[in-house]
């Protein structure tokens, strides 16, 4: 079993400590190094990629939260205009780079060019590997020269352990058959599983019943989307 970090309420601010590490130990360690104080040698620009729900945005924001006194900025692709911030020493995170428009792509390319002189570090995220990004070739090449990490999905054993632990913290006991059913028939990305756990918790309180497979099936019949 890989390391699991389980304080992951949906309303908790994203940090590197409450990211469910799974098979991403090296990635998280590198992000911690990027977030370290400026006197620590930085590992360079970084691009991480994975499907929606894999934790890309969480990792970007968690790294900025760990950056201490270093200036930081996190910008979505749709917010990038003709220019990006030129703050010296900036840790600049840009999410969904595959959605950058033409002007925004030029802005990011220029940010790469001046990053050394400004002491900036670029932390980028997207849904595809660099060679698959629908971007101008010179920018795709620059991204391909970053440290590249694919965000590895959790395995079912990790997901089951997370559900059981979070349920226990709420005073719930999820029977093994409930967890097995969710693993077989539900959406297995973590946000969807946490949403189902919230719904089960509420139904258990409202109906004053334990969380069992019959209760889960009743909720599905009533329209719960799992």
Tab-separated table of C-alpha atoms in Angstrom:
chain	number	residue	atom	x	y	z
A	1	UNK	CA	0.000	0.000	0.000
A	2	UNK	CA	1.366	3.400	-0.974
A	3	UNK	CA	1.383	6.362	1.376
A	4	UNK	CA	-2.103	7.812	1.865
A	5	UNK	CA	-2.803	11.285	3.186
A	6	UNK	CA	-6.399	11.337	4.247
A	7	UNK	CA	-7.444	14.766	5.538
A	8	UNK	CA	-9.211	15.568	2.284
A	9	UNK	CA	-12.579	17.127	3.034
A	10	UNK	CA	-13.969	18.767	-0.137
A	11	UNK	CA	-13.895	22.182	1.582
A	12	UNK	CA	-10.300	21.864	2.805
A	13	UNK	CA	-7.793	24.145	1.020
A	14	UNK	CA	-5.569	22.116	-1.324
A	15	UNK	CA	-2.115	21.427	0.084
A	16	UNK	CA	0.627	18.940	-0.679
A	17	UNK	CA	-0.039	17.362	2.721
A	18	UNK	CA	-3.692	16.549	1.983
A	19	UNK	CA	-3.082	15.273	-1.543
A	20	UNK	CA	-3.638	11.519	-1.787
A	21	UNK	CA	-0.159	10.524	-2.903
A	22	UNK	CA	-0.728	6.991	-4.211
A	23	UNK	CA	1.980	6.301	-6.799
A	24	UNK	CA	3.002	9.962	-7.100
A	25	UNK	CA	5.704	10.070	-4.417
A	26	UNK	CA	8.437	11.353	-6.742
A	27	UNK	CA	6.168	14.037	-8.207
A	28	UNK	CA	5.114	15.332	-4.785
A	29	UNK	CA	8.728	15.314	-3.563
A	30	UNK	CA	9.770	17.363	-6.602
A	31	UNK	CA	6.939	19.839	-6.017
A	32	UNK	CA	8.079	20.247	-2.419
A	33	UNK	CA	11.568	21.028	-3.706
A	34	UNK	CA	10.155	23.620	-6.106
A	35	UNK	CA	8.226	25.205	-3.231
A	36	UNK	CA	11.281	25.291	-0.953
A	37	UNK	CA	13.027	28.583	-0.018
A	38	UNK	CA	14.823	30.380	-2.815
A	39	UNK	CA	18.312	29.531	-1.495
A	40	UNK	CA	17.611	25.854	-2.197
A	41	UNK	CA	18.646	24.862	-5.752
A	42	UNK	CA	15.451	24.537	-7.784
A	43	UNK	CA	14.819	21.490	-9.985
A	44	UNK	CA	13.609	23.659	-12.904
A	45	UNK	CA	10.296	24.243	-14.647
A	46	UNK	CA	7.771	21.416	-14.363
A	47	UNK	CA	4.825	20.177	-16.410
A	48	UNK	CA	2.385	17.676	-14.923
A	49	UNK	CA	-0.440	16.069	-16.814
A	50	UNK	CA	-3.354	13.723	-16.285
A	51	UNK	CA	-7.091	13.435	-16.923
A	52	UNK	CA	-9.732	15.570	-15.240
A	53	UNK	CA	-10.123	14.567	-11.592
A	54	UNK	CA	-6.532	13.332	-11.292
A	55	UNK	CA	-5.535	16.143	-8.930
A	56	UNK	CA	-3.652	18.469	-11.288
A	57	UNK	CA	-5.217	21.666	-9.949
A	58	UNK	CA	-4.846	20.462	-6.357
A	59	UNK	CA	-1.118	19.926	-6.899
A	60	UNK	CA	-0.623	23.360	-8.457
A	61	UNK	CA	-2.388	25.152	-5.624
A	62	UNK	CA	-0.819	22.944	-2.987
A	63	UNK	CA	2.661	23.755	-4.276
A	64	UNK	CA	1.960	27.485	-4.164
A	65	UNK	CA	0.602	27.115	-0.622
A	66	UNK	CA	3.891	25.479	0.393
A	67	UNK	CA	6.028	28.237	-1.133
A	68	UNK	CA	6.284	30.262	2.065
A	69	UNK	CA	7.416	33.832	1.465
A	70	UNK	CA	8.126	33.370	-2.233
A	71	UNK	CA	5.817	35.355	-4.561
A	72	UNK	CA	3.314	33.093	-6.308
A	73	UNK	CA	0.545	33.303	-8.887
A	74	UNK	CA	-1.879	30.671	-10.195
A	75	UNK	CA	-3.609	31.488	-13.469
A	76	UNK	CA	-6.094	29.441	-15.464
A	77	UNK	CA	-5.637	29.158	-19.214
A	78	UNK	CA	-8.702	31.297	-19.875
A	79	UNK	CA	-7.248	34.109	-17.746
A	80	UNK	CA	-3.939	34.418	-19.587
A	81	UNK	CA	-3.756	37.517	-21.773
A	82	UNK	CA	-1.000	39.183	-23.786
A	83	UNK	CA	1.427	39.251	-20.859
A	84	UNK	CA	2.214	37.138	-17.821
A	85	UNK	CA	3.514	38.562	-14.513
A	86	UNK	CA	7.174	39.588	-14.514
A	87	UNK	CA	7.632	39.586	-10.744
A	88	UNK	CA	11.218	38.566	-9.886
A	89	UNK	CA	11.429	35.166	-8.193
A	90	UNK	CA	7.811	34.341	-9.013
A	91	UNK	CA	6.528	30.767	-8.818
A	92	UNK	CA	4.017	30.932	-11.665
A	93	UNK	CA	1.442	28.150	-12.041
A	94	UNK	CA	-0.734	27.881	-15.139
A	95	UNK	CA	-3.498	25.287	-15.348
A	96	UNK	CA	-4.974	23.675	-18.479
A	97	UNK	CA	-2.236	24.932	-20.809
A	98	UNK	CA	-3.770	22.980	-23.683
A	99	UNK	CA	-6.584	25.551	-23.717
A	100	UNK	CA	-4.335	28.597	-24.178
A	101	UNK	CA	-5.380	30.925	-26.990
A	102	UNK	CA	-2.985	32.327	-29.584
A	103	UNK	CA	-1.991	35.439	-27.626
A	104	UNK	CA	-1.714	33.457	-24.393
A	105	UNK	CA	0.621	30.963	-26.059
A	106	UNK	CA	2.930	33.807	-27.086
A	107	UNK	CA	2.777	35.160	-23.530
A	108	UNK	CA	3.811	31.795	-22.085
A	109	UNK	CA	6.608	31.399	-24.644
A	110	UNK	CA	7.917	34.832	-23.646
A	111	UNK	CA	7.681	33.841	-19.973
A	112	UNK	CA	9.948	30.880	-20.692
A	113	UNK	CA	12.447	33.187	-22.396
A	114	UNK	CA	12.722	35.646	-19.506
A	115	UNK	CA	12.335	33.170	-16.636
A	116	UNK	CA	16.077	32.772	-16.075
A	117	UNK	CA	16.807	36.493	-15.860
A	118	UNK	CA	13.831	37.033	-13.527
A	119	UNK	CA	14.480	33.951	-11.394
A	120	UNK	CA	10.988	32.664	-12.105
A	121	UNK	CA	9.865	29.040	-11.989
A	122	UNK	CA	7.018	27.837	-14.217
A	123	UNK	CA	4.683	25.141	-12.932
A	124	UNK	CA	2.345	24.018	-15.706
A	125	UNK	CA	-0.465	21.483	-15.925
A	126	UNK	CA	-2.548	20.014	-18.706
A	127	UNK	CA	-4.614	17.062	-19.756
A	128	UNK	CA	-2.188	15.558	-22.261
A	129	UNK	CA	1.478	14.700	-22.652
A	130	UNK	CA	3.478	17.587	-24.202
A	131	UNK	CA	3.644	16.080	-27.684
A	132	UNK	CA	-0.180	15.811	-27.731
A	133	UNK	CA	-0.893	19.418	-26.752
A	134	UNK	CA	-2.623	21.451	-29.458
A	135	UNK	CA	-0.167	24.350	-29.144
A	136	UNK	CA	2.307	26.135	-31.397
A	137	UNK	CA	5.381	24.014	-31.998
A	138	UNK	CA	7.925	26.291	-30.309
A	139	UNK	CA	5.855	26.412	-27.110
A	140	UNK	CA	5.225	22.664	-27.163
A	141	UNK	CA	8.990	22.173	-27.483
A	142	UNK	CA	9.647	24.411	-24.469
A	143	UNK	CA	7.090	22.526	-22.395
A	144	UNK	CA	8.678	19.263	-23.492
A	145	UNK	CA	11.987	20.463	-22.032
A	146	UNK	CA	10.462	20.835	-18.561
A	147	UNK	CA	10.506	18.123	-15.946
A	148	UNK	CA	7.544	15.993	-17.055
A	149	UNK	CA	5.319	14.009	-14.707
A	150	UNK	CA	2.138	12.090	-15.395
A	151	UNK	CA	-0.190	12.163	-12.397
A	152	UNK	CA	-0.704	8.483	-11.694
A	153	UNK	CA	-4.249	7.404	-10.804
A	154	UNK	CA	-5.049	5.731	-7.492
A	155	UNK	CA	-5.548	1.991	-7.480
A	156	UNK	CA	-8.749	0.449	-6.113
A	157	UNK	CA	-7.054	-0.681	-2.907
A	158	UNK	CA	-6.051	2.914	-2.158
A	159	UNK	CA	-9.513	4.234	-3.000
A	160	UNK	CA	-11.155	1.645	-0.752
A	161	UNK	CA	-8.819	2.501	2.122
A	162	UNK	CA	-9.551	6.206	1.721
A	163	UNK	CA	-13.308	5.670	1.735
A	164	UNK	CA	-13.196	3.456	4.814
A	165	UNK	CA	-10.946	5.879	6.711
A	166	UNK	CA	-12.953	8.989	5.848
A	167	UNK	CA	-16.189	7.227	6.701
A	168	UNK	CA	-14.766	6.197	10.085
A	169	UNK	CA	-13.823	9.805	10.802
A	170	UNK	CA	-17.471	10.739	10.282
A	171	UNK	CA	-18.614	7.998	12.617
A	172	UNK	CA	-19.778	5.811	9.740
A	173	UNK	CA	-18.915	2.216	9.075
A	174	UNK	CA	-18.916	1.252	5.426
A	175	UNK	CA	-19.486	-2.462	5.045
A	176	UNK	CA	-17.033	-4.188	2.733
A	177	UNK	CA	-19.885	-5.008	0.357
A	178	UNK	CA	-20.731	-1.278	0.025
A	179	UNK	CA	-17.135	-0.411	-0.856
A	180	UNK	CA	-16.850	-3.363	-3.235
A	181	UNK	CA	-20.078	-2.310	-4.968
A	182	UNK	CA	-18.822	1.256	-5.432
A	183	UNK	CA	-15.509	0.009	-6.806
A	184	UNK	CA	-17.280	-2.229	-9.332
A	185	UNK	CA	-20.175	-0.032	-10.410
A	186	UNK	CA	-19.391	3.597	-9.551
A	187	UNK	CA	-17.184	6.323	-10.935
A	188	UNK	CA	-13.857	5.740	-9.212
A	189	UNK	CA	-12.235	9.159	-9.374
A	190	UNK	CA	-11.792	10.538	-5.871
A	191	UNK	CA	-14.115	13.591	-6.168
A	192	UNK	CA	-16.988	11.339	-7.293
A	193	UNK	CA	-16.352	8.861	-4.469
A	194	UNK	CA	-16.289	11.677	-1.898
A	195	UNK	CA	-19.569	13.020	-3.287
A	196	UNK	CA	-21.144	9.568	-2.862
A	197	UNK	CA	-19.797	9.410	0.699
A	198	UNK	CA	-21.405	12.791	1.454
A	199	UNK	CA	-24.721	11.556	0.054
A	200	UNK	CA	-24.546	8.322	2.067
A	201	UNK	CA	-23.711	10.266	5.228
A	202	UNK	CA	-26.704	12.578	4.744
A	203	UNK	CA	-29.060	9.701	3.946
A	204	UNK	CA	-27.886	7.780	7.001
A	205	UNK	CA	-28.615	10.773	9.252
A	206	UNK	CA	-31.965	11.567	7.664
A	207	UNK	CA	-33.226	7.982	7.720
A	208	UNK	CA	-31.468	6.994	10.960
A	209	UNK	CA	-30.077	3.910	9.265
A	210	UNK	CA	-26.629	2.408	8.971
A	211	UNK	CA	-24.888	2.678	5.615
A	212	UNK	CA	-25.594	-0.660	3.993
A	213	UNK	CA	-25.829	-2.006	0.480
A	214	UNK	CA	-29.668	-1.895	0.576
A	215	UNK	CA	-29.503	1.811	1.520
A	216	UNK	CA	-27.084	2.494	-1.322
A	217	UNK	CA	-29.359	0.690	-3.781
A	218	UNK	CA	-32.376	2.659	-2.525
A	219	UNK	CA	-30.479	5.885	-3.111
A	220	UNK	CA	-29.541	4.766	-6.613
A	221	UNK	CA	-33.179	3.999	-7.366
A	222	UNK	CA	-34.053	7.468	-6.059
A	223	UNK	CA	-31.652	9.039	-8.536
A	224	UNK	CA	-28.221	9.150	-6.875
A	225	UNK	CA	-25.685	9.339	-9.701
A	226	UNK	CA	-22.665	7.173	-8.891
